[in-house]
PDB file of C-alpha atoms in Angstrom:
ATOM      1  CA  UNK A1139      51.117  37.000  72.625  1.00  0.00           C
ATOM      2  CA  UNK A1140      47.936  38.823  74.565  1.00  0.00           C
ATOM      3  CA  UNK A1141      47.046  42.279  75.762  1.00  0.00           C
ATOM      4  CA  UNK A1142      46.157  43.841  78.755  1.00  0.00           C
ATOM      5  CA  UNK A1143      43.569  46.160  80.002  1.00  0.00           C
ATOM      6  CA  UNK A1144      45.649  48.835  81.738  1.00  0.00           C
ATOM      7  CA  UNK A1145      48.687  51.054  81.032  1.00  0.00           C
ATOM      8  CA  UNK A1146      52.164  50.039  82.294  1.00  0.00           C
ATOM      9  CA  UNK A1147      55.856  51.315  82.838  1.00  0.00           C
ATOM     10  CA  UNK A1148      57.550  48.082  82.055  1.00  0.00           C
ATOM     11  CA  UNK A1149      57.943  47.013  78.418  1.00  0.00           C
ATOM     12  CA  UNK A1150      56.523  43.871  76.775  1.00  0.00           C
ATOM     13  CA  UNK A1151      56.180  42.272  73.461  1.00  0.00           C
ATOM     14  CA  UNK A1152      52.917  44.065  71.522  1.00  0.00           C
ATOM     15  CA  UNK A1153      51.060  42.175  69.025  1.00  0.00           C
ATOM     16  CA  UNK A1154      51.759  43.028  66.897  1.00  0.00           C
ATOM     17  CA  UNK A1155      42.391  60.073  46.022  1.00  0.00           C
ATOM     18  CA  UNK A1156      43.685  59.233  44.906  1.00  0.00           C
ATOM     19  CA  UNK A1157      40.318  60.180  46.794  1.00  0.00           C
ATOM     20  CA  UNK A1158      37.946  59.231  43.292  1.00  0.00           C
ATOM     21  CA  UNK A1159      38.062  63.018  42.480  1.00  0.00           C
ATOM     22  CA  UNK A1160      36.485  64.134  45.384  1.00  0.00           C
ATOM     23  CA  UNK A1161      37.278  67.926  46.077  1.00  0.00           C
ATOM     24  CA  UNK A1162      39.549  68.845  48.876  1.00  0.00           C
ATOM     25  CA  UNK A1163      41.065  72.245  49.927  1.00  0.00           C
ATOM     26  CA  UNK A1164      44.857  72.557  50.643  1.00  0.00           C
ATOM     27  CA  UNK A1165      47.707  70.672  49.891  1.00  0.00           C
ATOM     28  CA  UNK A1166      48.542  67.191  50.847  1.00  0.00           C
ATOM     29  CA  UNK A1167      51.539  66.202  52.009  1.00  0.00           C
ATOM     30  CA  UNK A1168      53.365  63.488  49.934  1.00  0.00           C
ATOM     31  CA  UNK A1169      52.486  59.855  50.841  1.00  0.00           C
ATOM     32  CA  UNK A1170      54.668  58.787  53.685  1.00  0.00           C
ATOM     33  CA  UNK A1171      53.602  54.771  54.535  1.00  0.00           C
ATOM     34  CA  UNK A1172      56.208  52.441  53.771  1.00  0.00           C
ATOM     35  CA  UNK A1173      53.732  48.792  53.796  1.00  0.00           C
ATOM     36  CA  UNK A1174      55.634  45.353  54.332  1.00  0.00           C
ATOM     37  CA  UNK A1175      53.398  42.243  54.355  1.00  0.00           C
ATOM     38  CA  UNK A1176      53.363  40.567  57.489  1.00  0.00           C
ATOM     39  CA  UNK A1177      53.719  36.696  57.674  1.00  0.00           C
ATOM     40  CA  UNK A1178      50.692  34.313  57.581  1.00  0.00           C
ATOM     41  CA  UNK A1179      47.477  35.190  57.682  1.00  0.00           C
ATOM     42  CA  UNK A1180      47.998  36.408  61.414  1.00  0.00           C
ATOM     43  CA  UNK A1181      51.043  38.682  61.691  1.00  0.00           C
ATOM     44  CA  UNK A1182      53.812  38.093  63.942  1.00  0.00           C
ATOM     45  CA  UNK A1183      53.845  40.102  67.072  1.00  0.00           C
ATOM     46  CA  UNK A1184      55.823  43.301  66.363  1.00  0.00           C
ATOM     47  CA  UNK A1185      59.073  44.330  68.580  1.00  0.00           C
ATOM     48  CA  UNK A1186      59.180  45.480  72.088  1.00  0.00           C
ATOM     49  CA  UNK A1187      57.620  49.002  72.257  1.00  0.00           C
ATOM     50  CA  UNK A1188      60.310  51.612  72.866  1.00  0.00           C
ATOM     51  CA  UNK A1189      60.072  54.300  75.187  1.00  0.00           C
ATOM     52  CA  UNK A1190      57.436  56.878  75.057  1.00  0.00           C
ATOM     53  CA  UNK A1191      55.125  54.500  72.987  1.00  0.00           C
ATOM     54  CA  UNK A1192      51.651  52.877  73.320  1.00  0.00           C
ATOM     55  CA  UNK A1193      49.141  50.773  71.400  1.00  0.00           C
ATOM     56  CA  UNK A1194      45.575  50.660  70.748  1.00  0.00           C
ATOM     57  CA  UNK A1195      44.250  47.113  70.505  1.00  0.00           C
ATOM     58  CA  UNK A1196      40.428  47.617  69.565  1.00  0.00           C
ATOM     59  CA  UNK A1197      39.293  45.101  72.232  1.00  0.00           C
ATOM     60  CA  UNK A1198      35.829  47.080  72.675  1.00  0.00           C
ATOM     61  CA  UNK A1199      34.993  49.329  69.709  1.00  0.00           C
ATOM     62  CA  UNK A1200      31.720  50.175  71.001  1.00  0.00           C
ATOM     63  CA  UNK A1201      33.887  51.877  74.024  1.00  0.00           C
ATOM     64  CA  UNK A1202      36.182  54.005  71.952  1.00  0.00           C
ATOM     65  CA  UNK A1203      33.730  57.014  72.033  1.00  0.00           C
ATOM     66  CA  UNK A1204      33.538  57.006  75.682  1.00  0.00           C
ATOM     67  CA  UNK A1205      37.956  57.181  75.815  1.00  0.00           C
ATOM     68  CA  UNK A1206      37.617  60.513  73.278  1.00  0.00           C
ATOM     69  CA  UNK A1207      37.916  58.759  70.006  1.00  0.00           C
ATOM     70  CA  UNK A1208      35.307  60.067  67.172  1.00  0.00           C
ATOM     71  CA  UNK A1209      33.515  57.429  64.766  1.00  0.00           C
ATOM     72  CA  UNK A1210      31.495  59.349  62.071  1.00  0.00           C
ATOM     73  CA  UNK A1211      29.910  57.771  59.418  1.00  0.00           C
ATOM     74  CA  UNK A1212      29.014  60.212  56.277  1.00  0.00           C
ATOM     75  CA  UNK A1213      28.198  57.371  53.649  1.00  0.00           C
ATOM     76  CA  UNK A1214      25.386  58.627  51.554  1.00  0.00           C
ATOM     77  CA  UNK A1215      22.906  56.977  50.984  1.00  0.00           C
ATOM     78  CA  UNK A1216      23.721  55.989  54.748  1.00  0.00           C
ATOM     79  CA  UNK A1217      23.849  52.252  55.292  1.00  0.00           C
ATOM     80  CA  UNK A1218      23.317  50.290  58.398  1.00  0.00           C
ATOM     81  CA  UNK A1219      26.843  49.790  59.998  1.00  0.00           C
ATOM     82  CA  UNK A1220      29.623  51.919  61.244  1.00  0.00           C
ATOM     83  CA  UNK A1221      32.993  51.204  62.563  1.00  0.00           C
ATOM     84  CA  UNK A1222      32.049  48.044  64.400  1.00  0.00           C
ATOM     85  CA  UNK A1223      34.272  45.168  66.528  1.00  0.00           C
ATOM     86  CA  UNK A1224      35.815  42.768  64.363  1.00  0.00           C
ATOM     87  CA  UNK A1225      34.224  39.836  63.054  1.00  0.00           C
ATOM     88  CA  UNK A1226      36.555  36.782  63.636  1.00  0.00           C
ATOM     89  CA  UNK A1227      34.398  34.950  60.956  1.00  0.00           C
ATOM     90  CA  UNK A1228      35.640  37.247  58.366  1.00  0.00           C
ATOM     91  CA  UNK A1229      38.983  37.128  59.269  1.00  0.00           C
ATOM     92  CA  UNK A1230      40.819  37.441  63.103  1.00  0.00           C
ATOM     93  CA  UNK A1231      42.602  39.951  64.399  1.00  0.00           C
ATOM     94  CA  UNK A1232      46.357  40.949  63.915  1.00  0.00           C
ATOM     95  CA  UNK A1233      47.216  39.573  67.204  1.00  0.00           C
ATOM     96  CA  UNK A1234      45.317  39.291  70.929  1.00  0.00           C
ATOM     97  CA  UNK A1235      41.548  38.228  70.545  1.00  0.00           C
ATOM     98  CA  UNK A1236      40.378  36.887  67.349  1.00  0.00           C
ATOM     99  CA  UNK A1237      37.442  40.049  67.179  1.00  0.00           C
ATOM    100  CA  UNK A1238      39.930  42.990  68.313  1.00  0.00           C
ATOM    101  CA  UNK A1239      40.070  44.960  65.638  1.00  0.00           C
ATOM    102  CA  UNK A1240      38.400  48.111  64.392  1.00  0.00           C
ATOM    103  CA  UNK A1241      36.265  46.707  61.093  1.00  0.00           C
ATOM    104  CA  UNK A1242      33.907  48.987  58.432  1.00  0.00           C
ATOM    105  CA  UNK A1243      32.659  47.600  55.586  1.00  0.00           C
ATOM    106  CA  UNK A1244      30.039  48.039  52.563  1.00  0.00           C
ATOM    107  CA  UNK A1245      27.064  48.412  54.243  1.00  0.00           C
ATOM    108  CA  UNK A1246      28.445  51.158  55.667  1.00  0.00           C
ATOM    109  CA  UNK A1247      26.419  52.799  52.670  1.00  0.00           C
ATOM    110  CA  UNK A1248      23.611  51.901  50.617  1.00  0.00           C
ATOM    111  CA  UNK A1249      21.712  52.306  47.424  1.00  0.00           C
ATOM    112  CA  UNK A1250      22.650  51.983  44.100  1.00  0.00           C
ATOM    113  CA  UNK A1251      25.262  54.736  43.720  1.00  0.00           C
ATOM    114  CA  UNK A1252      26.662  55.004  47.047  1.00  0.00           C
ATOM    115  CA  UNK A1253      29.485  56.961  48.845  1.00  0.00           C
ATOM    116  CA  UNK A1254      31.371  54.999  51.269  1.00  0.00           C
ATOM    117  CA  UNK A1255      32.829  57.892  53.825  1.00  0.00           C
ATOM    118  CA  UNK A1256      33.182  56.325  57.449  1.00  0.00           C
ATOM    119  CA  UNK A1257      35.775  58.052  59.988  1.00  0.00           C
ATOM    120  CA  UNK A1258      37.457  56.628  62.955  1.00  0.00           C
ATOM    121  CA  UNK A1259      39.092  59.515  64.375  1.00  0.00           C
ATOM    122  CA  UNK A1260      41.840  59.540  67.536  1.00  0.00           C
ATOM    123  CA  UNK A1261      42.079  61.324  70.391  1.00  0.00           C
ATOM    124  CA  UNK A1262      43.522  64.514  70.609  1.00  0.00           C
ATOM    125  CA  UNK A1263      47.946  63.666  70.386  1.00  0.00           C
ATOM    126  CA  UNK A1264      50.551  66.013  71.894  1.00  0.00           C
ATOM    127  CA  UNK A1265      52.956  66.001  68.978  1.00  0.00           C
ATOM    128  CA  UNK A1266      56.638  65.783  69.719  1.00  0.00           C
ATOM    129  CA  UNK A1267      59.844  65.545  67.651  1.00  0.00           C
ATOM    130  CA  UNK A1268      60.517  61.963  65.898  1.00  0.00           C
ATOM    131  CA  UNK A1269      57.001  61.106  66.575  1.00  0.00           C
ATOM    132  CA  UNK A1270      55.795  57.810  64.579  1.00  0.00           C
ATOM    133  CA  UNK A1271      52.823  56.350  63.990  1.00  0.00           C
ATOM    134  CA  UNK A1272      52.128  52.283  62.534  1.00  0.00           C
ATOM    135  CA  UNK A1273      49.260  50.399  62.635  1.00  0.00           C
ATOM    136  CA  UNK A1274      48.222  47.228  60.551  1.00  0.00           C
ATOM    137  CA  UNK A1275      45.200  46.776  58.013  1.00  0.00           C
ATOM    138  CA  UNK A1276      43.647  44.553  55.859  1.00  0.00           C
ATOM    139  CA  UNK A1277      40.450  43.372  53.747  1.00  0.00           C
ATOM    140  CA  UNK A1278      38.363  40.745  53.283  1.00  0.00           C
ATOM    141  CA  UNK A1279      39.392  39.652  49.714  1.00  0.00           C
ATOM    142  CA  UNK A1280      36.270  39.476  47.351  1.00  0.00           C
ATOM    143  CA  UNK A1281      35.766  37.444  44.163  1.00  0.00           C
ATOM    144  CA  UNK A1282      33.764  40.539  42.382  1.00  0.00           C
ATOM    145  CA  UNK A1283      35.201  43.655  41.313  1.00  0.00           C
ATOM    146  CA  UNK A1284      34.601  45.141  44.743  1.00  0.00           C
ATOM    147  CA  UNK A1285      37.520  47.273  45.752  1.00  0.00           C
ATOM    148  CA  UNK A1286      38.410  49.077  49.198  1.00  0.00           C
ATOM    149  CA  UNK A1287      40.190  52.358  50.115  1.00  0.00           C
ATOM    150  CA  UNK A1288      41.222  54.026  53.214  1.00  0.00           C
ATOM    151  CA  UNK A1289      43.709  57.181  53.763  1.00  0.00           C
ATOM    152  CA  UNK A1290      45.086  58.406  57.079  1.00  0.00           C
ATOM    153  CA  UNK A1291      44.342  61.883  57.474  1.00  0.00           C
ATOM    154  CA  UNK A1292      46.073  64.581  59.886  1.00  0.00           C
ATOM    155  CA  UNK A1293      44.084  67.795  61.572  1.00  0.00           C
ATOM    156  CA  UNK A1294      46.223  69.741  63.535  1.00  0.00           C
ATOM    157  CA  UNK A1295      44.244  72.112  66.663  1.00  0.00           C
ATOM    158  CA  UNK A1296      44.087  75.820  66.093  1.00  0.00           C
ATOM    159  CA  UNK A1297      43.334  75.603  62.598  1.00  0.00           C
ATOM    160  CA  UNK A1298      39.957  77.102  60.828  1.00  0.00           C
ATOM    161  CA  UNK A1299      38.132  74.144  61.350  1.00  0.00           C
ATOM    162  CA  UNK A1300      38.072  71.833  64.744  1.00  0.00           C
ATOM    163  CA  UNK A1301      39.853  68.445  64.801  1.00  0.00           C
ATOM    164  CA  UNK A1302      36.696  66.990  66.121  1.00  0.00           C
ATOM    165  CA  UNK A1303      34.613  67.408  63.028  1.00  0.00           C
ATOM    166  CA  UNK A1304      35.417  65.923  59.494  1.00  0.00           C
ATOM    167  CA  UNK A1305      32.069  67.900  58.436  1.00  0.00           C
ATOM    168  CA  UNK A1306      28.779  66.632  57.391  1.00  0.00           C
ATOM    169  CA  UNK A1307      28.941  65.567  53.519  1.00  0.00           C
ATOM    170  CA  UNK A1308      30.345  62.502  52.201  1.00  0.00           C
ATOM    171  CA  UNK A1309      33.066  64.210  50.573  1.00  0.00           C
ATOM    172  CA  UNK A1310      33.968  66.827  53.105  1.00  0.00           C
ATOM    173  CA  UNK A1311      36.994  66.498  54.968  1.00  0.00           C
ATOM    174  CA  UNK A1312      36.957  69.522  57.838  1.00  0.00           C
ATOM    175  CA  UNK A1313      40.327  70.478  59.056  1.00  0.00           C
ATOM    176  CA  UNK A1314      41.615  66.738  58.227  1.00  0.00           C
ATOM    177  CA  UNK A1315      43.505  68.442  55.144  1.00  0.00           C
ATOM    178  CA  UNK A1316      47.035  66.240  55.441  1.00  0.00           C
ATOM    179  CA  UNK A1317      47.363  62.836  54.024  1.00  0.00           C
ATOM    180  CA  UNK A1318      49.960  60.527  55.747  1.00  0.00           C
ATOM    181  CA  UNK A1319      48.965  57.550  54.095  1.00  0.00           C
ATOM    182  CA  UNK A1320      46.536  56.245  51.500  1.00  0.00           C
ATOM    183  CA  UNK A1321      46.132  52.703  50.867  1.00  0.00           C
ATOM    184  CA  UNK A1322      44.773  51.667  47.630  1.00  0.00           C
ATOM    185  CA  UNK A1323      44.797  55.151  46.239  1.00  0.00           C
ATOM    186  CA  UNK A1324      43.124  54.388  42.959  1.00  0.00           C
ATOM    187  CA  UNK A1325      40.488  52.100  44.496  1.00  0.00           C
ATOM    188  CA  UNK A1326      41.161  49.045  42.194  1.00  0.00           C
ATOM    189  CA  UNK A1327      40.302  45.292  43.288  1.00  0.00           C
ATOM    190  CA  UNK A1328      42.593  43.294  44.936  1.00  0.00           C
ATOM    191  CA  UNK A1329      44.908  46.862  45.624  1.00  0.00           C
ATOM    192  CA  UNK A1330      44.130  46.395  49.219  1.00  0.00           C
ATOM    193  CA  UNK A1331      46.259  43.944  51.338  1.00  0.00           C
ATOM    194  CA  UNK A1332      44.532  41.009  52.103  1.00  0.00           C
ATOM    195  CA  UNK A1333      46.571  39.698  54.822  1.00  0.00           C
ATOM    196  CA  UNK A1334      47.869  42.001  57.894  1.00  0.00           C
ATOM    197  CA  UNK A1335      50.175  44.432  56.655  1.00  0.00           C
ATOM    198  CA  UNK A1336      51.965  47.274  58.676  1.00  0.00           C
ATOM    199  CA  UNK A1337      51.727  50.687  57.548  1.00  0.00           C
ATOM    200  CA  UNK A1338      54.426  53.298  59.096  1.00  0.00           C
ATOM    201  CA  UNK A1339      53.909  56.795  58.805  1.00  0.00           C
ATOM    202  CA  UNK A1340      56.701  59.411  59.588  1.00  0.00           C
ATOM    203  CA  UNK A1341      56.237  63.083  58.772  1.00  0.00           C
ATOM    204  CA  UNK A1342      53.851  63.913  61.692  1.00  0.00           C
ATOM    205  CA  UNK A1343      54.109  67.411  63.454  1.00  0.00           C
ATOM    206  CA  UNK A1344      57.014  67.932  66.119  1.00  0.00           C
ATOM    207  CA  UNK A1345      55.153  69.870  67.950  1.00  0.00           C
ATOM    208  CA  UNK A1346      51.498  71.232  68.895  1.00  0.00           C
ATOM    209  CA  UNK A1347      48.385  69.007  69.278  1.00  0.00           C
ATOM    210  CA  UNK A1348      45.841  67.348  67.010  1.00  0.00           C
ATOM    211  CA  UNK A1349      44.104  64.101  65.625  1.00  0.00           C
ATOM    212  CA  UNK A1350      44.885  61.192  63.174  1.00  0.00           C
ATOM    213  CA  UNK A1351      41.617  60.004  60.869  1.00  0.00           C
ATOM    214  CA  UNK A1352      41.201  56.632  59.333  1.00  0.00           C
ATOM    215  CA  UNK A1353      38.797  57.443  56.697  1.00  0.00           C
ATOM    216  CA  UNK A1354      37.359  54.858  54.899  1.00  0.00           C
ATOM    217  CA  UNK A1355      36.406  56.067  51.573  1.00  0.00           C
ATOM    218  CA  UNK A1356      35.054  54.797  48.490  1.00  0.00           C
ATOM    219  CA  UNK A1357      32.537  55.806  45.613  1.00  0.00           C
ATOM    220  CA  UNK A1358      30.186  53.584  42.804  1.00  0.00           C
ATOM    221  CA  UNK A1359      32.139  53.625  39.312  1.00  0.00           C
ATOM    222  CA  UNK A1360      29.195  52.630  37.226  1.00  0.00           C
ATOM    223  CA  UNK A1361      27.616  49.665  38.381  1.00  0.00           C
ATOM    224  CA  UNK A1362      30.704  47.820  40.085  1.00  0.00           C
ATOM    225  CA  UNK A1363      30.358  47.015  43.683  1.00  0.00           C
ATOM    226  CA  UNK A1364      32.499  48.904  46.154  1.00  0.00           C
ATOM    227  CA  UNK A1365      33.602  47.949  49.369  1.00  0.00           C
ATOM    228  CA  UNK A1366      33.853  44.420  51.029  1.00  0.00           C
ATOM    229  CA  UNK A1367      35.650  44.402  54.642  1.00  0.00           C
ATOM    230  CA  UNK A1368      38.442  46.087  56.261  1.00  0.00           C
ATOM    231  CA  UNK A1369      39.943  46.069  59.545  1.00  0.00           C
ATOM    232  CA  UNK A1370      42.687  48.322  61.622  1.00  0.00           C
ATOM    233  CA  UNK A1371      44.425  47.223  64.439  1.00  0.00           C
ATOM    234  CA  UNK A1372      47.615  47.742  66.577  1.00  0.00           C
ATOM    235  CA  UNK A1373      47.632  51.489  66.010  1.00  0.00           C
ATOM    236  CA  UNK A1374      51.215  52.531  68.129  1.00  0.00           C
ATOM    237  CA  UNK A1375      52.506  55.768  68.332  1.00  0.00           C
ATOM    238  CA  UNK A1376      56.234  55.873  69.289  1.00  0.00           C
ATOM    239  CA  UNK A1377      58.244  58.924  70.963  1.00  0.00           C
ATOM    240  CA  UNK A1378      54.876  60.889  72.497  1.00  0.00           C
ATOM    241  CA  UNK A1379      55.167  62.766  75.556  1.00  0.00           C
ATOM    242  CA  UNK A1380      51.969  61.242  76.733  1.00  0.00           C
ATOM    243  CA  UNK A1381      49.497  58.373  75.576  1.00  0.00           C
ATOM    244  CA  UNK A1382      46.493  59.602  74.362  1.00  0.00           C
ATOM    245  CA  UNK A1383      44.684  56.083  74.475  1.00  0.00           C
ATOM    246  CA  UNK A1384      43.568  54.839  77.802  1.00  0.00           C
ATOM    247  CA  UNK A1385      42.327  51.276  78.806  1.00  0.00           C
ATOM    248  CA  UNK A1386      43.215  48.864  75.834  1.00  0.00           C
ATOM    249  CA  UNK A1387      46.636  49.621  74.948  1.00  0.00           C
ATOM    250  CA  UNK A1388      49.891  48.493  75.386  1.00  0.00           C
ATOM    251  CA  UNK A1389      52.295  51.332  76.584  1.00  0.00           C
ATOM    252  CA  UNK A1390      56.428  51.950  77.746  1.00  0.00           C
ATOM    253  CA  UNK A1391      57.680  54.772  79.248  1.00  0.00           C
ATOM    254  CA  UNK A1392      54.137  56.481  80.913  1.00  0.00           C
ATOM    255  CA  UNK A1393      52.804  56.748  84.424  1.00  0.00           C
ATOM    256  CA  UNK A1394      50.564  53.631  85.327  1.00  0.00           C
ATOM    257  CA  UNK A1395      46.642  54.415  85.695  1.00  0.00           C
TER     258      UNK A1395
END
C-alpha cells in the first residue's frame, strides 16, 4: 500500500541495558514490548488505523528536524553517519517507497573501542488514557560477531531535565529515564530481528506530555565489531488527542491540514 504526504480524516490501510553497564539514574519501567515477526522480508500492512492515531513513515529523514524531531549523535569517537534515509540496497522499507525508513549504522561511531549512541527523538506528544506506541524495526544480518541494540525511552515534560536534550556524553540519557522497549538488550550477535518486526509498547503516561526516543546504543566488547545497520519504520501512536507528526504520516481522527 502507499503513503500520503498529508493528514486526512478518513481511515485507510497503513503500511504497515542491559545497556551494557552504562550508568543511569532513576528506575526503569519493566519491559513492555511484545514483538512478533512480520511475514516476509517486507512485512504485511498493519490493519486500518483506529480513530485518534497517526503514523510516521520516514519518507524524508533529512526533513525530520524541521518537523520537531531531534537527531543527536553522541557516539564516541564520533563517526561519519547519523540517523539517515533508508538504503534499499541494504534492505527495503517495511512498506511504502523502498527507502522510506530511518536508519542508523556502525559508522555512527569510529575508532578501535567505539560507543554507538545515536538518538532519534519524537516531537512533543500529548499523552492520554489508552495511548499506545508501535513501530517496526530490523537489522542487516551480519556473518561477523557484530551485534545491534536499540532502546525506546520516555521523557516526561516538567522534569528536572528537558526532553529536548539527552545530554552530551555517549552514556548520558538526560531526562529519558524510563525504558519502554529494549531490543536485544544483551547485544548478542543475531539477537536483533533480521526481518521487519512489530514492537508494541504500552504503559505510556495517561496524561501530560513528553517525548519518546529511539536510542541506538552499543559499545565495544573487546575486539568484537559492533553494529551493522538497523531500521525503524511505521512509528504509530494510537489514542492520542492530537497528532505530533506532520507531513509524511497516516492519520485518522484529526482535522486535515
